């Protein structure tokens, strides 16, 4: 089956066409600046150069129409006609407590996703616009929704409840949901496989470290805890996000800086994290470069990041009463040997030993712990699009 995977943001749309039998990516690309001037399509059929074309995209509907035109084009297309696209898999950010699994999209499903809009006001409406536009242009093609939050729905109340009045949970769904679920699901399953363990009998910690970062504890195939919360602001230090902070500090800063709540949230989401501490950049590579040249704040930013990752992993080992495998994934987790090495130095108490030669690898699936290490540590490149294509194929076959 040819699956079109769509990840729709408010002004962008990423896509891939994946053959679900061979798992080959036939084409990929993105539409940028939807609803603005100079909107463009970036399109890359497998084995060919990327092609960028400026095209009018007043709405997502025109963007998807351009994608379909490119995919079915006589010269550069990868399918002869639209009828060769068997299904569409849509990434949906927030499924609240309504979706613990991927689902075939129906009107009822769209309504239920709309009911979660308040939980992800920037993302869910964009996801729905993408679904509606695709439905219009591809009538009769089955569509599947794959949720970022679904994998974490197996958490117990002890892991997801906040210490706030229970009525906020009951009335508004205030609780931890977690994100990057598609990545955590993909990587934890692969980690068990690589470790030679059954997924149903394996304790794994997945460190998804990228511009946004989160960690999950996966015990016997089920997520038992994760570091992001009601929103993706909680937990680790990130590119521009603060991660966990004493809520009391917010009132204090707002008074001192004469800020309102919206301004405070902008600071926490856009001006904090690596960028906020280092003052250099939100990009880990830049911060690592500055630290290597002796920049004190860049060094501190990296230390805060590594320390939080190590502490969170430790708490998840405690929660699961042990760990068999630790996996590093996403931009930093897959590429930064120094970050992985520095984090793993905290894990001596677990009997973890790192093979620094193996660790000096970028973006490849590889065991980086020594044969004597008590816990296996892997780099596992994540592949959310493939996971979405697999789930879509499974549901529509
Ligand atoms: P992602 O959000 O998963 O795309 O990850 C983006 C993050 O990965 C950015 O902070 C990048 O600086 C970081 N990254 C990518 N390549 C490297 C590298 N070679 N070394 C360190 N960080 C990297």
mmCIF file of N, CA, C and O in Angstrom, residues 233 245 247 250-251 254-255 258-269:
data_model
loop_
_atom_site.group_PDB
_atom_site.id
_atom_site.type_symbol
_atom_site.label_atom_id
_atom_site.label_comp_id
_atom_site.label_asym_id
_atom_site.label_seq_id
_atom_site.Cartn_x
_atom_site.Cartn_y
_atom_site.Cartn_z
ATOM 1 N N UNK A 233 5.615 22.004 27.614
ATOM 2 C CA UNK A 233 6.539 22.935 28.271
ATOM 3 C C UNK A 233 7.225 22.309 29.480
ATOM 4 O O UNK A 233 8.240 22.791 29.959
ATOM 5 N N UNK A 245 9.638 24.279 36.152
ATOM 6 C CA UNK A 245 10.043 25.464 36.929
ATOM 7 C C UNK A 245 9.069 25.598 38.091
ATOM 8 O O UNK A 245 7.887 25.241 37.958
ATOM 9 N N UNK A 247 6.327 27.000 39.996
ATOM 10 C CA UNK A 247 5.293 27.959 39.561
ATOM 11 C C UNK A 247 5.369 29.263 40.345
ATOM 12 O O UNK A 247 5.001 30.325 39.845
ATOM 13 N N UNK A 250 7.155 32.154 38.748
ATOM 14 C CA UNK A 250 6.489 32.915 37.682
ATOM 15 C C UNK A 250 5.917 34.219 38.231
ATOM 16 O O UNK A 250 6.124 35.288 37.662
ATOM 17 N N UNK A 251 5.205 34.096 39.356
ATOM 18 C CA UNK A 251 4.612 35.296 39.960
ATOM 19 C C UNK A 251 5.708 36.307 40.298
ATOM 20 O O UNK A 251 5.588 37.498 40.049
ATOM 21 N N UNK A 254 7.075 37.887 37.106
ATOM 22 C CA UNK A 254 6.066 38.778 36.502
ATOM 23 C C UNK A 254 5.976 40.105 37.248
ATOM 24 O O UNK A 254 5.853 41.165 36.637
ATOM 25 N N UNK A 255 6.065 40.037 38.591
ATOM 26 C CA UNK A 255 6.014 41.275 39.388
ATOM 27 C C UNK A 255 7.260 42.119 39.117
ATOM 28 O O UNK A 255 7.176 43.313 38.868
ATOM 29 N N UNK A 258 7.254 43.351 35.558
ATOM 30 C CA UNK A 258 5.993 43.979 35.155
ATOM 31 C C UNK A 258 5.414 43.329 33.887
ATOM 32 O O UNK A 258 5.058 44.012 32.925
ATOM 33 N N UNK A 259 5.347 42.009 33.918
ATOM 34 C CA UNK A 259 4.867 41.252 32.749
ATOM 35 C C UNK A 259 3.473 40.717 33.011
ATOM 36 O O UNK A 259 3.145 40.405 34.163
ATOM 37 N N UNK A 260 2.687 40.572 31.940
ATOM 38 C CA UNK A 260 1.414 39.865 32.109
ATOM 39 C C UNK A 260 1.631 38.377 31.808
ATOM 40 O O UNK A 260 2.740 37.959 31.436
ATOM 41 N N UNK A 261 0.558 37.608 31.952
ATOM 42 C CA UNK A 261 0.721 36.155 31.843
ATOM 43 C C UNK A 261 1.157 35.720 30.444
ATOM 44 O O UNK A 261 2.005 34.856 30.279
ATOM 45 N N UNK A 262 0.598 36.398 29.431
ATOM 46 C CA UNK A 262 0.949 36.031 28.042
ATOM 47 C C UNK A 262 2.432 36.282 27.800
ATOM 48 O O UNK A 262 3.119 35.463 27.162
ATOM 49 N N UNK A 263 2.927 37.397 28.319
ATOM 50 C CA UNK A 263 4.364 37.702 28.135
ATOM 51 C C UNK A 263 5.225 36.667 28.852
ATOM 52 O O UNK A 263 6.251 36.221 28.334
ATOM 53 N N UNK A 264 4.770 36.278 30.051
ATOM 54 C CA UNK A 264 5.522 35.267 30.808
ATOM 55 C C UNK A 264 5.573 33.946 30.030
ATOM 56 O O UNK A 264 6.619 33.292 29.947
ATOM 57 N N UNK A 265 4.453 33.576 29.438
ATOM 58 C CA UNK A 265 4.412 32.310 28.681
ATOM 59 C C UNK A 265 5.317 32.379 27.449
ATOM 60 O O UNK A 265 5.950 31.394 27.080
ATOM 61 N N UNK A 266 5.378 33.557 26.825
ATOM 62 C CA UNK A 266 6.283 33.714 25.676
ATOM 63 C C UNK A 266 7.729 33.515 26.118
ATOM 64 O O UNK A 266 8.514 32.850 25.434
ATOM 65 N N UNK A 267 8.062 34.083 27.276
ATOM 66 C CA UNK A 267 9.435 33.912 27.782
ATOM 67 C C UNK A 267 9.709 32.427 28.021
ATOM 68 O O UNK A 267 10.751 31.891 27.609
ATOM 69 N N UNK A 268 8.763 31.729 28.667
ATOM 70 C CA UNK A 268 9.001 30.314 29.010
ATOM 71 C C UNK A 268 9.066 29.419 27.776
ATOM 72 O O UNK A 268 9.790 28.431 27.752
ATOM 73 N N UNK A 269 8.293 29.776 26.744
ATOM 74 C CA UNK A 269 8.251 28.934 25.533
ATOM 75 C C UNK A 269 9.309 29.300 24.503
ATOM 76 O O UNK A 269 9.815 28.430 23.799
#
